């Protein structure tokens, strides 16, 4: 017996003949005739097929028992492989390994069983054993490129990218398929080699222009590289191939906004989207990227179903505030969200924020406290109050609010983050570090805490290797964050990698051009590279944005300018 699915018809005829069935009638319900399995008049292969049919219609232990019976009657590699897959689904990797080994005892050179054994061994973290099998398998079939591709994929699935890459790169270029290049790209991506990731994704799409997954991943990698034009081209190609994913469409809309082409973004939204949820997500991109007029046009174009939805009221409130500075109308719109709406807490938070920005912090604090009483499990109202108190130079009040918040929401990472910021501002550096470590222990992907802790360690000139790891991870999570790029630049400057720091700080000021600390870093790094004109530019720009230590900046600027133009200051 080879592949059970291919011999079912012929063996069923034998079974039907043995029990006196005729014609093409279809039995109803599970097949349960154990007497057939015991019948000596049928060959083992036919009885094995019957047991396999039982297995297909059963579940749990009964299914496993039927499959074991089929294997006993006809121990073919395909049946052993089926059992390995069944045990794999149940996460019983030890039994799956034993089954694969039994199958290989019967068929020592069966490649699929060997691949299954390698996968089960890797799942048990027996990497050395697995790689010995990999070497043996490749020695047996040195030019089986399809097998290498399958093996590379398994190694990727089991988080062994360097081994996967070694296997896949053994395939000559002329034999590499689109899938091979795609798997090689995944391996390079896991090893943080974006240049090679992009190269192999480009090769995959060249060999198979309709390879949707490769185009989607290529667009994302271009985004990470800040090549927005290429990313737009990749996502546009996906749409032309008939891709209907809302995520791809929204990415393309946002890319057009980043490329300062809001009209094209609006055209995409209005011509390709009709689901209210997706429309609102698209309008949100216009709002978050500051294209308020286009967001308003979209709200109007899609009619009252969108404009009068809870999310629509939120966006309209933001727009009347941003476009018309009309606080009263914004508050009227926000009050229209019913209390039973899941967006009601967000409406309350936005009302607090608008009152604060309007210059009425007392009213904002009062409303935030009412919101705490109504929604004690919503962290935003604690952190918002704390920020307002900090802006009023009342750190003790801010601390009291945050401590109270932690009593209601123990270990809440956002409250802990604000408490860490507060401690940092009051020079309680060790406490701030403790808070950030506590956050990262709970949420290893909290990019703000990762960056904050990394930057703080750099400032303290301690544990710089860890600082680098933290900052780089924050950037992987949010690659377009100018503050994180500044942290990376400051780390690079601190360890003497000034040319790398210069590249990073230039990218940082492109993203955040109004932060005095970033511009001071820009000046310091430029000065270290003897780029005096850029250094002066950095210090002057920093002074424009109310820095915490203006005299320090004036001293730095004076040191650069006194020998050239004493009237600069």
Coordinates of C-alpha atoms in Angstrom, one line a residue:
X1 CA 0.0 0.0 0.0
X2 CA 1.5 3.4 -1.0
X3 CA -0.7 6.4 -0.5
X4 CA -4.0 5.4 1.2
X5 CA -6.0 8.2 -0.5
X6 CA -5.1 6.7 -3.9
X7 CA -6.2 3.1 -3.3
X8 CA -9.4 3.7 -1.5
X9 CA -11.6 3.0 -4.5
X10 CA -10.1 -0.4 -5.4
X11 CA -10.0 -1.7 -1.9
X12 CA -13.5 -0.5 -1.2
X13 CA -14.7 -2.8 -4.0
X14 CA -13.1 -5.7 -2.3
X15 CA -14.7 -4.8 1.0
X16 CA -18.1 -4.3 -0.6
X17 CA -17.8 -7.6 -2.3
X18 CA -16.9 -9.4 0.9
X19 CA -20.0 -8.1 2.8
X20 CA -22.5 -8.5 -0.1
X21 CA -22.9 -4.8 -1.0
X22 CA -23.6 -3.8 -4.6
X23 CA -24.2 -0.7 -6.6
X24 CA -23.0 2.7 -5.5
X25 CA -24.9 3.2 -2.3
X26 CA -23.2 5.3 0.3
X27 CA -23.1 4.0 3.9
X28 CA -24.3 6.5 6.5
X29 CA -22.4 7.3 9.6
X30 CA -19.1 5.9 10.8
X31 CA -18.0 2.6 9.4
X32 CA -17.7 0.1 12.3
X33 CA -17.4 -3.5 11.2
X34 CA -14.6 -5.0 13.2
X35 CA -15.4 -8.4 11.8
X36 CA -14.0 -7.3 8.5
X37 CA -10.6 -6.6 10.1
X38 CA -10.6 -10.1 11.5
X39 CA -11.7 -11.8 8.2
X40 CA -8.9 -14.0 6.9
X41 CA -10.5 -13.9 3.4
X42 CA -9.3 -10.3 2.8
X43 CA -5.7 -9.4 2.2
X44 CA -3.9 -7.3 4.9
X45 CA -3.8 -4.3 2.5
X46 CA -7.6 -4.3 2.2
X47 CA -8.1 -4.6 5.9
X48 CA -5.5 -1.8 6.4
X49 CA -7.5 0.4 4.1
X50 CA -10.7 -0.3 6.0
X51 CA -8.9 0.6 9.2
X52 CA -7.6 3.8 7.6
X53 CA -11.2 4.7 6.5
X54 CA -12.3 4.3 10.1
X55 CA -9.5 6.5 11.2
X56 CA -10.6 9.3 8.9
X57 CA -14.1 9.2 10.4
X58 CA -13.1 9.0 14.1
X59 CA -11.4 11.4 16.5
X60 CA -9.3 11.3 19.6
X61 CA -8.1 7.9 20.9
X62 CA -10.4 6.0 18.6
X63 CA -8.8 7.6 15.6
X64 CA -5.4 6.8 16.9
X65 CA -6.3 3.2 17.6
X66 CA -7.7 2.7 14.1
X67 CA -4.6 4.2 12.5
X68 CA -2.4 1.9 14.7
X69 CA -4.4 -1.0 13.3
X70 CA -3.8 0.1 9.8
X71 CA -0.1 0.4 10.5
X72 CA 0.1 -3.1 12.0
X73 CA -1.6 -4.6 8.9
X74 CA 0.3 -2.6 6.4
X75 CA 3.3 -0.7 7.8
X76 CA 3.9 1.7 4.9
X77 CA 5.9 4.9 5.2
X78 CA 2.7 6.9 4.3
X79 CA 0.8 5.5 7.3
X80 CA 3.7 6.2 9.7
X81 CA 3.8 9.7 8.3
X82 CA 0.1 10.2 8.9
X83 CA 0.5 9.1 12.5
X84 CA 3.5 11.5 13.0
X85 CA 1.2 14.4 11.8
X86 CA -1.6 13.3 14.1
X87 CA 0.7 13.2 17.1
X88 CA 2.3 16.5 16.0
X89 CA -1.1 18.2 16.1
X90 CA -1.5 16.9 19.6
X91 CA 1.9 18.3 20.5
X92 CA 3.1 14.8 21.5
X93 CA 6.5 15.3 20.0
X94 CA 8.1 12.4 21.8
X95 CA 5.6 9.8 20.5
X96 CA 5.9 11.5 17.0
X97 CA 9.6 11.0 17.1
X98 CA 9.3 7.4 18.1
X99 CA 6.8 6.8 15.3
X100 CA 9.0 8.5 12.7
X101 CA 11.9 6.3 13.8
X102 CA 9.8 3.1 13.5
X103 CA 8.7 4.2 10.0
X104 CA 12.4 4.7 9.0
X105 CA 13.3 1.3 10.3
X106 CA 10.8 -0.1 7.7
X107 CA 11.9 2.5 5.0
X108 CA 15.3 3.8 5.9
X109 CA 15.7 6.2 2.9
X110 CA 12.2 7.7 2.9
X111 CA 12.8 11.5 2.7
X112 CA 9.4 12.7 4.0
X113 CA 9.7 10.5 7.1
X114 CA 13.2 11.8 7.6
X115 CA 12.0 15.4 7.3
X116 CA 9.2 14.6 9.8
X117 CA 11.8 13.2 12.2
X118 CA 14.0 16.2 11.9
X119 CA 11.0 18.5 12.7
X120 CA 10.0 16.5 15.8
X121 CA 13.5 16.5 17.1
X122 CA 13.8 20.3 16.6
X123 CA 10.5 20.7 18.4
X124 CA 12.2 19.1 21.4
X125 CA 15.3 21.4 21.2
X126 CA 17.6 18.5 20.2
X127 CA 19.3 20.7 17.6
X128 CA 22.6 18.7 17.4
X129 CA 20.7 15.4 16.6
X130 CA 18.5 17.2 14.1
X131 CA 21.5 18.7 12.3
X132 CA 23.2 15.3 12.1
X133 CA 20.1 14.0 10.3
X134 CA 20.1 17.1 8.0
X135 CA 23.7 16.3 7.0
X136 CA 22.9 12.7 6.4
X137 CA 19.8 13.5 4.4
X138 CA 21.7 16.0 2.2
X139 CA 24.5 13.5 1.7
X140 CA 22.0 10.9 0.5
X141 CA 20.3 13.3 -1.9
X142 CA 22.9 16.0 -2.8
X143 CA 21.0 17.3 -5.9
X144 CA 17.4 17.0 -4.7
X145 CA 16.7 20.7 -4.8
X146 CA 13.0 20.3 -3.9
X147 CA 14.0 18.3 -0.8
X148 CA 16.4 21.1 0.2
X149 CA 13.7 23.7 -0.1
X150 CA 11.3 21.6 2.0
X151 CA 14.1 21.1 4.6
X152 CA 14.9 24.8 4.7
X153 CA 11.2 25.6 5.3
X154 CA 11.1 23.2 8.2
X155 CA 14.2 24.7 9.7
X156 CA 12.6 28.1 9.4
X157 CA 9.4 26.9 11.1
X158 CA 11.4 25.6 14.0
X159 CA 13.3 28.9 14.4
X160 CA 16.7 27.8 13.0
X161 CA 17.3 30.5 10.4
X162 CA 21.0 30.2 10.1
X163 CA 20.8 26.4 9.4
X164 CA 17.9 27.0 7.0
X165 CA 20.0 29.5 5.1
X166 CA 22.9 27.1 4.9
X167 CA 20.7 24.4 3.4
X168 CA 18.9 26.7 1.0
X169 CA 22.0 28.4 -0.3
X170 CA 23.3 25.0 -1.3
X171 CA 20.8 25.2 -4.2
X172 CA 22.5 26.6 -7.3
X173 CA 21.0 29.9 -8.5
X174 CA 19.6 28.4 -11.7
X175 CA 17.6 25.8 -9.6
X176 CA 16.3 28.3 -7.1
X177 CA 12.5 28.7 -7.4
X178 CA 10.4 31.7 -6.3
X179 CA 9.6 29.7 -3.1
X180 CA 13.3 29.1 -2.5
X181 CA 14.1 32.8 -2.7
X182 CA 11.1 33.5 -0.4
X183 CA 12.4 31.1 2.2
X184 CA 15.9 32.5 1.9
X185 CA 14.4 36.0 2.5
X186 CA 12.7 34.8 5.6
X187 CA 16.0 33.4 6.9
X188 CA 17.8 36.7 6.3
X189 CA 14.9 38.6 7.9
X190 CA 15.2 36.5 11.0
X191 CA 18.9 37.3 11.1
X192 CA 18.1 41.1 10.7
X193 CA 19.8 41.4 7.3
X194 CA 17.3 43.6 5.5
X195 CA 19.4 44.2 2.4
X196 CA 19.5 40.5 1.6
X197 CA 15.9 40.0 2.6
X198 CA 14.8 42.6 0.0
X199 CA 17.2 41.1 -2.6
X200 CA 15.7 37.6 -2.4
X201 CA 12.1 38.9 -2.2
X202 CA 12.8 40.8 -5.4
X203 CA 14.1 37.6 -6.9
X204 CA 11.0 35.7 -5.8
X205 CA 8.6 38.3 -7.4
X206 CA 10.7 38.3 -10.6
X207 CA 10.4 34.6 -10.9
X208 CA 6.7 34.6 -10.0
X209 CA 5.1 38.0 -10.6
X210 CA 1.9 36.8 -9.0
X211 CA 3.5 35.7 -5.7
X212 CA 1.2 37.6 -3.3
X213 CA 3.0 36.8 -0.1
X214 CA 6.3 37.9 -1.5
X215 CA 5.0 41.2 -2.8
X216 CA 3.3 41.9 0.6
X217 CA 6.5 41.1 2.5
X218 CA 8.6 43.1 0.0
X219 CA 6.4 46.1 0.5
X220 CA 6.8 45.9 4.2
X221 CA 10.6 45.5 4.0
X222 CA 10.7 48.6 1.7
X223 CA 8.7 50.5 4.4
X224 CA 11.2 49.4 7.1
X225 CA 14.0 50.7 4.8
X226 CA 12.0 54.0 4.4
X227 CA 11.9 53.5 0.6
X228 CA 8.3 54.5 0.5
X229 CA 8.2 54.9 -3.3
X230 CA 9.2 51.2 -3.7
X231 CA 6.8 50.1 -1.0
X232 CA 4.0 51.9 -2.8
X233 CA 4.9 50.2 -6.0
X234 CA 4.9 46.8 -4.3
X235 CA 1.5 47.3 -2.7
X236 CA 0.0 48.7 -5.9
X237 CA 1.2 45.6 -7.7
X238 CA -0.7 43.5 -5.2
X239 CA -3.9 45.5 -5.8
X240 CA -3.4 45.0 -9.5
X241 CA -3.2 41.2 -8.9
X242 CA -6.6 41.3 -7.3
X243 CA -5.5 41.4 -3.7
X244 CA -8.5 42.5 -1.5
X245 CA -6.8 42.6 1.9
X246 CA -7.9 45.6 3.9
X247 CA -4.5 45.8 5.5
X248 CA -2.7 46.1 2.2
X249 CA -5.1 48.8 1.0
X250 CA -4.7 50.8 4.3
X251 CA -0.9 50.5 4.1
X252 CA -1.0 51.9 0.5
X253 CA -3.2 54.8 1.7
X254 CA -0.8 55.6 4.5
X255 CA 2.2 55.4 2.1
X256 CA 0.6 58.0 -0.1
X257 CA 0.1 60.2 2.9
X258 CA 3.7 59.8 3.9
X259 CA 4.7 60.7 0.3
X260 CA 2.5 63.8 0.7
X261 CA 0.0 62.7 -1.8
X262 CA -3.3 63.0 0.1
X263 CA -5.4 63.3 -3.0
X264 CA -4.2 59.9 -4.3
X265 CA -4.8 58.4 -0.8
X266 CA -8.3 59.9 -0.8
X267 CA -9.0 58.5 -4.3
X268 CA -7.9 55.0 -3.1
X269 CA -10.2 55.2 -0.1
X270 CA -13.3 56.5 -1.9
X271 CA -12.9 54.2 -5.0
X272 CA -12.0 50.9 -3.3
X273 CA -13.6 50.9 0.1
X274 CA -17.3 50.4 1.0
X275 CA -17.2 48.7 4.4
X276 CA -17.8 51.2 7.2
X277 CA -15.2 49.7 9.5
X278 CA -12.5 50.0 6.8
X279 CA -13.6 53.4 5.8
X280 CA -13.3 54.7 9.3
X281 CA -9.8 53.1 9.6
X282 CA -8.8 54.9 6.5
X283 CA -10.2 58.2 7.7
X284 CA -8.2 57.7 10.9
X285 CA -5.0 57.5 8.9
X286 CA -5.8 61.0 7.4
X287 CA -6.5 62.3 10.9
X288 CA -3.3 60.8 12.5
X289 CA -1.1 62.1 9.7
X290 CA -2.5 65.6 9.9
X291 CA -4.5 65.7 6.6
X292 CA -7.6 67.1 8.2
X293 CA -9.3 68.6 5.2
X294 CA -9.1 65.4 3.3
X295 CA -10.4 63.5 6.4
X296 CA -13.3 65.9 6.5
X297 CA -14.0 65.4 2.8
X298 CA -14.1 61.6 3.3
X299 CA -16.5 61.9 6.2
X300 CA -18.8 64.0 4.1
X301 CA -18.5 61.8 1.0
X302 CA -19.3 58.6 2.8
X303 CA -22.5 60.0 4.3
X304 CA -24.3 59.9 7.6
X305 CA -23.7 56.2 8.2
X306 CA -20.0 56.9 8.6
X307 CA -20.1 60.5 9.9
X308 CA -22.7 59.7 12.6
X309 CA -21.0 56.5 13.8
X310 CA -19.3 56.7 17.2
X311 CA -15.9 56.7 15.5
X312 CA -17.2 59.4 13.1
X313 CA -18.2 61.6 16.0
X314 CA -14.6 61.3 17.5
X315 CA -13.0 62.2 14.2
X316 CA -15.4 65.1 13.6
X317 CA -14.6 66.5 17.1
X318 CA -10.9 66.3 16.3
X319 CA -11.4 68.0 12.9
X320 CA -13.5 70.9 14.2
X321 CA -10.8 71.5 16.8
X322 CA -7.9 71.2 14.4
X323 CA -9.5 73.1 11.5
X324 CA -11.6 75.7 13.3
X325 CA -10.2 75.7 16.8
X326 CA -13.8 75.3 17.9
X327 CA -13.6 73.7 21.3
X328 CA -17.4 74.1 22.1
X329 CA -18.4 72.3 18.9
X330 CA -15.9 69.6 19.5
X331 CA -17.2 69.0 23.0
X332 CA -20.8 69.0 21.7
X333 CA -19.9 66.3 19.2
X334 CA -18.1 64.2 21.9
X335 CA -21.1 64.4 24.2
X336 CA -23.2 62.7 21.5
X337 CA -21.5 59.4 22.0
X338 CA -23.8 57.3 24.2
X339 CA -22.5 55.9 27.4
X340 CA -23.1 52.4 26.3
X341 CA -20.7 52.8 23.4
X342 CA -17.4 51.1 23.8
X343 CA -15.9 54.4 22.5
X344 CA -17.4 56.4 25.3
X345 CA -14.2 56.3 27.5
X346 CA -12.2 57.5 24.5
X347 CA -14.6 60.4 24.0
X348 CA -14.2 61.3 27.7
X349 CA -10.4 61.2 27.4
X350 CA -10.5 63.4 24.3
X351 CA -12.7 65.9 26.1
X352 CA -10.1 66.0 28.9
X353 CA -7.3 66.5 26.4
X354 CA -9.1 69.3 24.5
X355 CA -9.9 71.1 27.8
X356 CA -6.2 70.9 28.8
X357 CA -5.0 72.1 25.4
X358 CA -7.5 75.0 25.5
X359 CA -5.9 76.2 28.7
X360 CA -8.4 75.0 31.3
X361 CA -6.4 72.3 33.2
X362 CA -8.7 72.5 36.2
X363 CA -11.7 71.6 34.2
X364 CA -9.7 68.8 32.5
X365 CA -8.6 67.4 35.9
X366 CA -12.2 67.6 37.2
X367 CA -13.6 65.7 34.2
X368 CA -10.7 63.1 34.4
X369 CA -11.5 62.4 38.0
X370 CA -15.2 61.9 37.1
X371 CA -14.0 59.5 34.4
X372 CA -11.9 57.6 37.0
X373 CA -15.0 57.2 39.1
X374 CA -16.9 55.9 36.1
X375 CA -14.1 53.8 34.6
X376 CA -11.7 52.8 37.3
X377 CA -10.1 50.2 35.1
X378 CA -9.2 52.6 32.3
X379 CA -5.5 53.6 32.6
X380 CA -5.8 56.7 30.4
X381 CA -7.5 58.8 33.0
X382 CA -4.8 58.2 35.6
X383 CA -2.0 58.9 33.1
X384 CA -3.8 62.0 31.7
X385 CA -4.2 63.5 35.2
X386 CA -0.6 62.8 36.0
X387 CA 0.6 64.6 32.8
X388 CA -1.6 67.6 33.6
X389 CA -0.2 67.8 37.1
X390 CA 3.4 67.5 35.7
X391 CA 2.7 70.3 33.3
X392 CA 1.6 72.4 36.3
X393 CA 4.9 71.6 38.1
X394 CA 3.1 69.5 40.7
X395 CA 5.0 66.2 40.6
X396 CA 3.7 65.1 44.1
X397 CA 0.1 65.3 42.8
X398 CA 1.1 63.4 39.7
X399 CA 2.8 60.7 41.8
X400 CA -0.3 60.4 44.0
X401 CA -2.5 59.8 41.0
X402 CA -0.2 57.2 39.5
X403 CA 0.2 55.3 42.8
X404 CA -3.6 55.3 43.1
X405 CA -3.8 54.0 39.6
X406 CA -1.5 51.1 40.4
X407 CA -3.7 50.2 43.4
X408 CA -6.6 49.7 41.0
X409 CA -4.5 48.3 38.1
X410 CA -1.5 46.5 39.6
X411 CA 1.5 46.3 37.3
X412 CA -0.2 48.3 34.6
X413 CA 2.6 49.0 32.1
X414 CA 1.4 52.5 31.0
X415 CA 1.0 53.7 34.6
X416 CA 4.4 52.3 35.4
X417 CA 5.9 54.0 32.4
X418 CA 4.6 57.4 33.5
X419 CA 5.9 56.8 37.0
X420 CA 9.3 56.0 35.5
X421 CA 9.2 59.2 33.5
X422 CA 8.3 61.1 36.7
X423 CA 11.2 59.5 38.6
X424 CA 13.6 60.3 35.8
X425 CA 12.5 64.0 35.8
X426 CA 13.2 64.2 39.5
X427 CA 16.6 62.5 39.2
X428 CA 15.5 59.3 40.8
X429 CA 17.3 57.4 38.1
X430 CA 17.5 54.0 39.8
X431 CA 13.8 54.0 40.5
X432 CA 13.1 54.9 36.9
X433 CA 15.3 52.0 35.7
X434 CA 13.5 49.7 38.1
X435 CA 10.1 50.7 36.7
X436 CA 11.3 50.2 33.1
X437 CA 12.7 46.8 33.9
X438 CA 9.4 45.8 35.5
X439 CA 7.6 46.9 32.4
X440 CA 9.8 44.9 30.0
X441 CA 9.6 41.8 32.2
X442 CA 5.8 41.9 31.7
X443 CA 5.8 43.2 28.1
X444 CA 9.1 42.5 26.2
X445 CA 7.7 44.4 23.2
X446 CA 6.9 47.7 25.0
X447 CA 8.9 49.9 22.7
X448 CA 8.7 53.0 24.8
X449 CA 10.1 51.3 27.8
X450 CA 12.8 49.6 25.7
X451 CA 13.9 52.9 24.3
X452 CA 13.6 54.8 27.6
X453 CA 15.7 52.3 29.4
X454 CA 18.3 52.0 26.6
X455 CA 18.7 55.7 26.4
X456 CA 19.0 56.1 30.1
X457 CA 21.7 53.5 30.3
X458 CA 23.6 55.3 27.6
X459 CA 23.3 58.6 29.5
X460 CA 24.6 56.8 32.6
X461 CA 27.4 55.3 30.4
X462 CA 26.7 51.8 31.8
X463 CA 25.7 48.4 30.5
X464 CA 26.1 49.8 26.9
X465 CA 25.8 46.4 25.3
X466 CA 22.4 45.9 26.8
X467 CA 21.5 49.5 25.9
X468 CA 22.2 48.8 22.3
X469 CA 20.1 45.7 22.3
X470 CA 17.2 47.6 23.9
X471 CA 17.3 50.5 21.5
X472 CA 17.6 48.3 18.4
X473 CA 14.6 46.2 19.5
X474 CA 12.6 49.4 20.0
X475 CA 13.5 50.4 16.5
X476 CA 12.5 47.1 15.1
X477 CA 9.1 47.5 16.7
X478 CA 8.7 51.1 15.5
X479 CA 11.3 51.8 12.8
X480 CA 10.0 55.3 12.0
X481 CA 10.3 56.7 15.4
X482 CA 12.6 59.7 15.4
X483 CA 13.1 59.6 19.2
X484 CA 14.3 56.0 19.0
X485 CA 16.7 56.9 16.1
X486 CA 18.0 59.7 18.3
X487 CA 18.7 57.1 21.1
X488 CA 20.6 54.9 18.6
X489 CA 22.6 57.9 17.4
X490 CA 23.5 58.9 20.9
X491 CA 24.6 55.3 21.7
X492 CA 26.7 55.3 18.6
X493 CA 28.2 58.6 19.5
X494 CA 28.9 57.5 23.0
X495 CA 30.9 54.4 21.9
X496 CA 32.8 56.4 19.3
X497 CA 31.0 55.3 16.1
X498 CA 30.5 58.8 14.9
X499 CA 29.9 58.2 11.2
X500 CA 27.1 55.8 12.1
X501 CA 25.8 58.3 14.6
X502 CA 25.7 61.0 12.0
X503 CA 23.5 58.8 9.7
X504 CA 21.2 58.0 12.5
X505 CA 20.8 61.6 13.8
X506 CA 20.1 62.9 10.3
X507 CA 17.3 60.4 10.0
X508 CA 16.1 61.4 13.5
X509 CA 15.7 65.1 12.7
X510 CA 13.9 64.3 9.5
X511 CA 11.2 62.7 11.6
X512 CA 11.3 65.0 14.6
X513 CA 12.4 68.5 13.8
X514 CA 11.2 70.4 16.9
X515 CA 12.9 68.6 19.8
X516 CA 15.7 70.6 21.4
X517 CA 17.5 67.5 22.8
X518 CA 17.7 65.8 19.3
X519 CA 19.0 69.0 17.8
X520 CA 21.7 69.3 20.5
X521 CA 22.7 65.7 19.8
X522 CA 22.8 66.7 16.1
X523 CA 25.2 69.5 16.9
X524 CA 27.4 67.4 19.2
X525 CA 27.8 64.6 16.6
X526 CA 28.5 67.1 13.8
X527 CA 31.1 68.8 15.9
X528 CA 32.8 65.4 16.6
X529 CA 33.0 64.9 12.8
X530 CA 34.4 68.5 12.3
X531 CA 31.2 69.5 10.5
X532 CA 31.2 72.9 12.1
X533 CA 28.4 74.4 9.9
X534 CA 26.0 71.6 10.8
X535 CA 27.1 71.8 14.4
X536 CA 26.1 75.4 14.6
X537 CA 22.8 74.7 12.8
X538 CA 22.1 72.0 15.4
X539 CA 22.7 74.2 18.4
X540 CA 20.8 77.1 17.0
X541 CA 17.8 74.9 16.2
X542 CA 17.9 73.5 19.7
X543 CA 17.8 77.1 21.1
X544 CA 14.6 77.7 19.1
X545 CA 12.6 75.1 21.0
X546 CA 13.0 76.2 24.6
X547 CA 15.7 73.7 25.7
X548 CA 16.1 72.9 29.4
X549 CA 19.7 74.1 29.5
X550 CA 20.0 77.1 27.1
X551 CA 23.2 78.4 28.6
X552 CA 24.9 75.2 27.9
X553 CA 23.9 75.4 24.3
X554 CA 25.1 79.1 24.1
X555 CA 28.4 78.0 25.4
X556 CA 28.7 75.3 22.8
X557 CA 27.7 77.7 20.1
X558 CA 30.1 80.3 21.3
X559 CA 33.0 77.9 21.3
X560 CA 32.3 77.3 17.6
X561 CA 31.6 80.8 16.5
X562 CA 33.8 83.1 18.6
X563 CA 36.8 82.7 16.2
X564 CA 34.6 83.3 13.1
X565 CA 31.7 85.7 13.7
X566 CA 31.5 87.2 17.2
X567 CA 28.2 88.9 16.3
X568 CA 26.5 85.5 15.9
X569 CA 25.3 85.7 19.5

